[in-house]
Short mmCIF file of C-alpha atoms and ligand atoms in Angstrom, two decimals:
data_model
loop_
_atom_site.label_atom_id
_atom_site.label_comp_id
_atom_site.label_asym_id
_atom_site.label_seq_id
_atom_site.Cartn_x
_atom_site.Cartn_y
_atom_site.Cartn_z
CA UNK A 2 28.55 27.55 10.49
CA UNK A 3 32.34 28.39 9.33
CA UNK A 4 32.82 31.86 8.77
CA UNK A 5 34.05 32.33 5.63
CA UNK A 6 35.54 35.45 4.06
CA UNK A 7 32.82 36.11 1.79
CA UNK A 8 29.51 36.23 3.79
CA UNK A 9 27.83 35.56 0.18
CA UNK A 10 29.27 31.94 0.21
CA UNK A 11 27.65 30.93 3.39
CA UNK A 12 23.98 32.30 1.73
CA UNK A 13 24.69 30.70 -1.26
CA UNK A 14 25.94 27.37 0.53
CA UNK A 15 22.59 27.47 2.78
CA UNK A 16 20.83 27.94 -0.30
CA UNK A 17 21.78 24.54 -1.82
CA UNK A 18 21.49 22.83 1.11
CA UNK A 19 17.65 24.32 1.56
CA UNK A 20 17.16 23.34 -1.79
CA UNK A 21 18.55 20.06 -1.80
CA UNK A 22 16.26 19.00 1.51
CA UNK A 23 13.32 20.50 -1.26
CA UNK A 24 14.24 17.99 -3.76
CA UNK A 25 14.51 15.58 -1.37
CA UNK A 26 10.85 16.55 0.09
CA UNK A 27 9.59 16.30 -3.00
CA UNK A 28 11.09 12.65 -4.05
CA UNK A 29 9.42 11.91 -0.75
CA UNK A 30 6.28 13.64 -0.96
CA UNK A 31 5.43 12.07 -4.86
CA UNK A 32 5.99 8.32 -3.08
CA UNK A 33 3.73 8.46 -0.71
CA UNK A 34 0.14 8.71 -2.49
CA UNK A 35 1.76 5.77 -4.67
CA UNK A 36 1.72 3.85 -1.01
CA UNK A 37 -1.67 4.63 -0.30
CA UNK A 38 -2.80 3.44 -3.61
CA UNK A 39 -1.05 -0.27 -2.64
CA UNK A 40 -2.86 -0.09 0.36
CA UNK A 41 -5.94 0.31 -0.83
CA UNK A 42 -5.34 -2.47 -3.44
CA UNK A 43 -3.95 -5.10 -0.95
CA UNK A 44 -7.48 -4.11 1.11
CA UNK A 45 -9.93 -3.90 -1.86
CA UNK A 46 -8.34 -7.85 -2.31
CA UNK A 47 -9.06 -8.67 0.95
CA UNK A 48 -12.47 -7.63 1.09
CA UNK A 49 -13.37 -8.96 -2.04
CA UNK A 50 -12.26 -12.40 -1.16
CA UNK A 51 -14.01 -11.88 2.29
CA UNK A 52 -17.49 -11.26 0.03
CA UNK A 53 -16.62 -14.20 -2.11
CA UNK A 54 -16.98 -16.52 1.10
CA UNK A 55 -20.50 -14.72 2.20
CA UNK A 56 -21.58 -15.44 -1.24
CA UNK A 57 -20.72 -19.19 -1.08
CA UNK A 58 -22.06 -19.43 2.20
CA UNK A 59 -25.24 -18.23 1.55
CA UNK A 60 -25.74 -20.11 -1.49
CA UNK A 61 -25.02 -23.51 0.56
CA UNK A 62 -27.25 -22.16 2.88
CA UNK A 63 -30.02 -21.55 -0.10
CA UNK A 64 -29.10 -25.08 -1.75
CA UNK A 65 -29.37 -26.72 1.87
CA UNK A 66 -32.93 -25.22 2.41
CA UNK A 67 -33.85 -26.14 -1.26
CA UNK A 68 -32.25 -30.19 0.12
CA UNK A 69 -34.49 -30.12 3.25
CA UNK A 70 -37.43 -29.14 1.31
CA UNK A 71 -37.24 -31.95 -1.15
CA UNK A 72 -36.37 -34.13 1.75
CA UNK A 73 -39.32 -33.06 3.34
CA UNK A 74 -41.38 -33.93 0.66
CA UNK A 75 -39.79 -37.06 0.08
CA UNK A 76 -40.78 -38.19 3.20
CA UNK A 77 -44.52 -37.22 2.97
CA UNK A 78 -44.56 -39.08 0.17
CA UNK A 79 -43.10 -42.47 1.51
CA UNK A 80 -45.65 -41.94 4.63
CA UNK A 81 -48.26 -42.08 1.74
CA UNK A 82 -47.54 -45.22 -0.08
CA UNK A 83 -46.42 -46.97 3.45
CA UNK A 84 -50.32 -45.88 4.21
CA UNK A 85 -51.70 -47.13 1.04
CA UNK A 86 -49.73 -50.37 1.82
CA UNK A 87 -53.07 -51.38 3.69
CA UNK A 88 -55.65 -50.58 0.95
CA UNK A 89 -53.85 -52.55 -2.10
CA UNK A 90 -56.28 -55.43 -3.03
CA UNK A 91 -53.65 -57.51 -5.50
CA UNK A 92 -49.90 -58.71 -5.28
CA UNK A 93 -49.29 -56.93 -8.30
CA UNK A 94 -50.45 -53.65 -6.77
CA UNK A 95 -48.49 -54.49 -3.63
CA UNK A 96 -45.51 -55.24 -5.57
CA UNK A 97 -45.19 -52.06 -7.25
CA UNK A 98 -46.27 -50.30 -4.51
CA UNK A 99 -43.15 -51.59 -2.52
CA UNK A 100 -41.06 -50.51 -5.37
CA UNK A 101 -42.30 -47.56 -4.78
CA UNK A 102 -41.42 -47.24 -1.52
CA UNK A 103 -38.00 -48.63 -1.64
CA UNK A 104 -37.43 -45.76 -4.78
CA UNK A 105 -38.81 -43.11 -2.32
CA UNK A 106 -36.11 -44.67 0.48
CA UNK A 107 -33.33 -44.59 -1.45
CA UNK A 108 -34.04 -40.99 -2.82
CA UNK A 109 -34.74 -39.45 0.51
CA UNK A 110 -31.34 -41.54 2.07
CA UNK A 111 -28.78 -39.80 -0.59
CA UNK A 112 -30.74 -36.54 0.10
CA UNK A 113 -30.02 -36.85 3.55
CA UNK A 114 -26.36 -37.71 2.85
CA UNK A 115 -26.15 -34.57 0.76
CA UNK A 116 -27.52 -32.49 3.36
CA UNK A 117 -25.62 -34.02 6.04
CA UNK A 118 -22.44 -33.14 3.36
CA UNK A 119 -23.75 -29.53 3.31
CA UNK A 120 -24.07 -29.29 6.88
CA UNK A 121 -20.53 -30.34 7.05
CA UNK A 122 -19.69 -27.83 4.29
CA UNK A 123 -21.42 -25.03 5.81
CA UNK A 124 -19.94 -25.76 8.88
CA UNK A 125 -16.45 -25.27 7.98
CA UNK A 126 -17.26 -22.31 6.21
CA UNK A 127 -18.10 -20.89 9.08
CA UNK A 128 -15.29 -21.66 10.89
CA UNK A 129 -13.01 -20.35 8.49
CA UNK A 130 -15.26 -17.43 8.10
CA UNK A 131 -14.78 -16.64 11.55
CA UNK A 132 -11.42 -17.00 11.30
CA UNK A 133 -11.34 -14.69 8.58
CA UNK A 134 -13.38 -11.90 9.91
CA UNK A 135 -10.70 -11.54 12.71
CA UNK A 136 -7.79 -11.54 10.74
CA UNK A 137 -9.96 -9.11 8.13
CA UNK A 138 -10.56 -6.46 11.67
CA UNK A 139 -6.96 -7.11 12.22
CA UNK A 140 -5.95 -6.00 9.01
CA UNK A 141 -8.56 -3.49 8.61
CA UNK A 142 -7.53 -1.35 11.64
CA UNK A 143 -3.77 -1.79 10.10
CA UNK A 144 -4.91 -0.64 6.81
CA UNK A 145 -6.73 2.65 8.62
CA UNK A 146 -3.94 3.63 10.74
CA UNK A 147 -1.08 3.31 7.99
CA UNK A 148 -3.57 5.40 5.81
CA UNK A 149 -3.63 8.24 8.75
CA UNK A 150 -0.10 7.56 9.05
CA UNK A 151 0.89 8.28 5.71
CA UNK A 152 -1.90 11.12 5.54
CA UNK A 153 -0.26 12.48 8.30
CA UNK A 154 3.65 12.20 6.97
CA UNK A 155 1.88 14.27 3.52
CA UNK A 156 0.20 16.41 6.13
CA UNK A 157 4.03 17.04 7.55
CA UNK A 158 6.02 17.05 4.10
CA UNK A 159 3.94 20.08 3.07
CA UNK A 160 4.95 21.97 6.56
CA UNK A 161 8.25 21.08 5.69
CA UNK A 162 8.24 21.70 2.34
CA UNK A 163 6.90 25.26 2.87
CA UNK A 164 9.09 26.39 5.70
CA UNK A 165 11.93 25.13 3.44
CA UNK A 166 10.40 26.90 0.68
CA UNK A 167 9.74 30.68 2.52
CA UNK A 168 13.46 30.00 3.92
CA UNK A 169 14.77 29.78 0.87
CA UNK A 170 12.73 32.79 -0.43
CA UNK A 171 14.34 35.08 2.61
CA UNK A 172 17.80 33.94 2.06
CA UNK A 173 17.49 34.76 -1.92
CA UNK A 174 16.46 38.07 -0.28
CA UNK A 175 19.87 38.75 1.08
CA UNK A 176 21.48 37.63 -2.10
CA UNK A 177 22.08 39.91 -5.15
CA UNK A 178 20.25 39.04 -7.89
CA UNK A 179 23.24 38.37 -10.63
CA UNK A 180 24.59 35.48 -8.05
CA UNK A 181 21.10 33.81 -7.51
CA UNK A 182 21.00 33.52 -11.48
CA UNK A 183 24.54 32.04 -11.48
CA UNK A 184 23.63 29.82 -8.81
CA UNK A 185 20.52 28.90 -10.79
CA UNK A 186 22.21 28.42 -14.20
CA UNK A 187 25.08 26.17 -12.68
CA UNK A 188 22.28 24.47 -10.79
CA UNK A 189 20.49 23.15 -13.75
CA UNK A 190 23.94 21.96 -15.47
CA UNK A 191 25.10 20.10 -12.67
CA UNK A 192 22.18 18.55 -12.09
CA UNK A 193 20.87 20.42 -9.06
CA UNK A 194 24.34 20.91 -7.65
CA UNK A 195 25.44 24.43 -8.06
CA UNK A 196 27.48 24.71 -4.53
CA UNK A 197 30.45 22.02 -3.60
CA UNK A 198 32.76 21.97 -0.96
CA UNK A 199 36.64 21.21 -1.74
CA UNK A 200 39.27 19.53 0.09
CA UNK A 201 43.05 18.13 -0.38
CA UNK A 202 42.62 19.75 -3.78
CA UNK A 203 39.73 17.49 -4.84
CA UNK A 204 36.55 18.68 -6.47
CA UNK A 205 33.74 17.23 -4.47
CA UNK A 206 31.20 17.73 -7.20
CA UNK A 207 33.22 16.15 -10.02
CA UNK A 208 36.22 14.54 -8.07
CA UNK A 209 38.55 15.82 -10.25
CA UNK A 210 41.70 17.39 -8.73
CA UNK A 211 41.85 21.31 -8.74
CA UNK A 212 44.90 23.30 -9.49
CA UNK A 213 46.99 23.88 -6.70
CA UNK A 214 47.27 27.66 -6.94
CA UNK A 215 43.29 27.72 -6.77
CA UNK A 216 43.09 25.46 -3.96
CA UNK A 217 44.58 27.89 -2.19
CA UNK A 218 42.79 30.76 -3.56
CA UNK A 219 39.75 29.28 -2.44
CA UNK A 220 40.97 29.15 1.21
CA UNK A 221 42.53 32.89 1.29
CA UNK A 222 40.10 34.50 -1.23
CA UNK A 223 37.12 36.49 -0.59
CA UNK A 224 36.26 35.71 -4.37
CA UNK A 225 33.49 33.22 -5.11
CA UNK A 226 35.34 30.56 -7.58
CA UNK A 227 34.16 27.96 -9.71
CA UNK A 228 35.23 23.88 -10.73
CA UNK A 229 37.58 24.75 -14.08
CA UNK A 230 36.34 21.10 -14.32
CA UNK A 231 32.37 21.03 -13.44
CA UNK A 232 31.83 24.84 -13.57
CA UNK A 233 30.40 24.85 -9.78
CA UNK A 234 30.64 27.38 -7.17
CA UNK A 235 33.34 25.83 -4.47
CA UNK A 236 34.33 26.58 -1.08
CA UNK A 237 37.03 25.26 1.22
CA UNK A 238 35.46 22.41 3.85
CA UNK A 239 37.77 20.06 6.00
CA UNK A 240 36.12 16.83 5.12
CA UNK A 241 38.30 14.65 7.50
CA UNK A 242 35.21 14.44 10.29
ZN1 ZN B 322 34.22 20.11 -10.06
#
């Protein structure tokens, strides 16, 4: 740190820049639960479409059984009338009888079809299911690490924010009490900047050009000065690195 004439400066310069990297904590800090709140959204999505295949699966699965039943029916049934082929007594009985039986064919055929389009059905759902579940563990162990991750970054803010915090309290400590409530007052006006550096006669917390004659008092000067412009405490800082 520079040494500067007045040993209040430097406290009061710290002081900003503590309470600067507070605000900045802060912004930080007030993101983060917002990201954890997307993740859980994104994941919640995937899940849910992950249950909507189950649920489709299963109720091919229960429509398939329902098929095979009827099917298996179907072809108890034909069995029957091909038996009773052998007992009719007139053409007219035989006749209908092989209506029947060509009805009962043609029934059991298209359910077969419809099973064999389930079985197709099923089977690609299964594929894709599989599929599915690994990129759902994939992005289930991404989802649970950023969530620790970002647990752990709050976990770290708060460290931060309250060494900042008791740092700041010990510096106001060495500070008399008039200048912390200047600092303060000029801090709320200028928008949390109370404390700016100038240099080549610039303001660097309104860019406005200073007077000469207080350009230089702020270099020889044991006085702590203020922006005629902005009203902020300034101190001299070579800005040319
Ligand atoms: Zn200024």
């Amino acid at each position: 740190m520079v040494t500067r004439l007045n040993p209040l400066l430097n406290k009061i310069i710290e002081l900003q820049k503590i309470d600067l990297e507070v605000e900045r904590l802060l912004a930080e800090k007030k993101k983060l639960p917002l990201r954890l709140q997307e993740l859980e959204i994104e994941f919640q999505s995937i899940s849910d479409a992950a249950s909507r295949r189950m649920k489709e699966f299963e109720e091919k699965q229960k429509e398939k059984r329902e098929k095979d039943r009827q099917l298996q029916t179907g072809l108890e049934m034909l069995k029957r009338a091909r038996e009773r082929l052998f007992d009719v007594k007139t053409n007219k009985e035989y006749q209908s009888l092989l209506k029947e039986i060509e009805t009962s064919e043609a029934k059991n055929s298209s359910l077969e079809d419809e099973i064999i389009n389930l079985l197709d059905s099923l089977d690609g759902l299964e594929k894709e299911t599989k599929v599915k579940e690994q990129e759902f563990a994939t992005l289930r162990d991404d989802y649970e690490q950023e969530k620790r991750s970002v647990t752990e970054a709050i976990e770290s803010l708060d460290r931060k924010l309250d060494a900042s915090v008791r740092k700041a309290e010990e510096l106001k400590r060495g500070i008399p009490p008039d200048l912390i409530k200047k600092y303060e007052k000029i801090k709320v006006l200028g928008h949390g900047i109370a404390v700016v550096p100038v240099w080549k006669e610039v303001c660097y917390g309104c860019h406005m050009a200073i007077p000469p004659q207080l350009y230089n008092e702020v270099q020889t000067s044991d006085e702590i000065m203020t922006c005629p412009n902005c009203n902020r405490i300034i101190y001299w800082e070579d800005r040319t690195a």
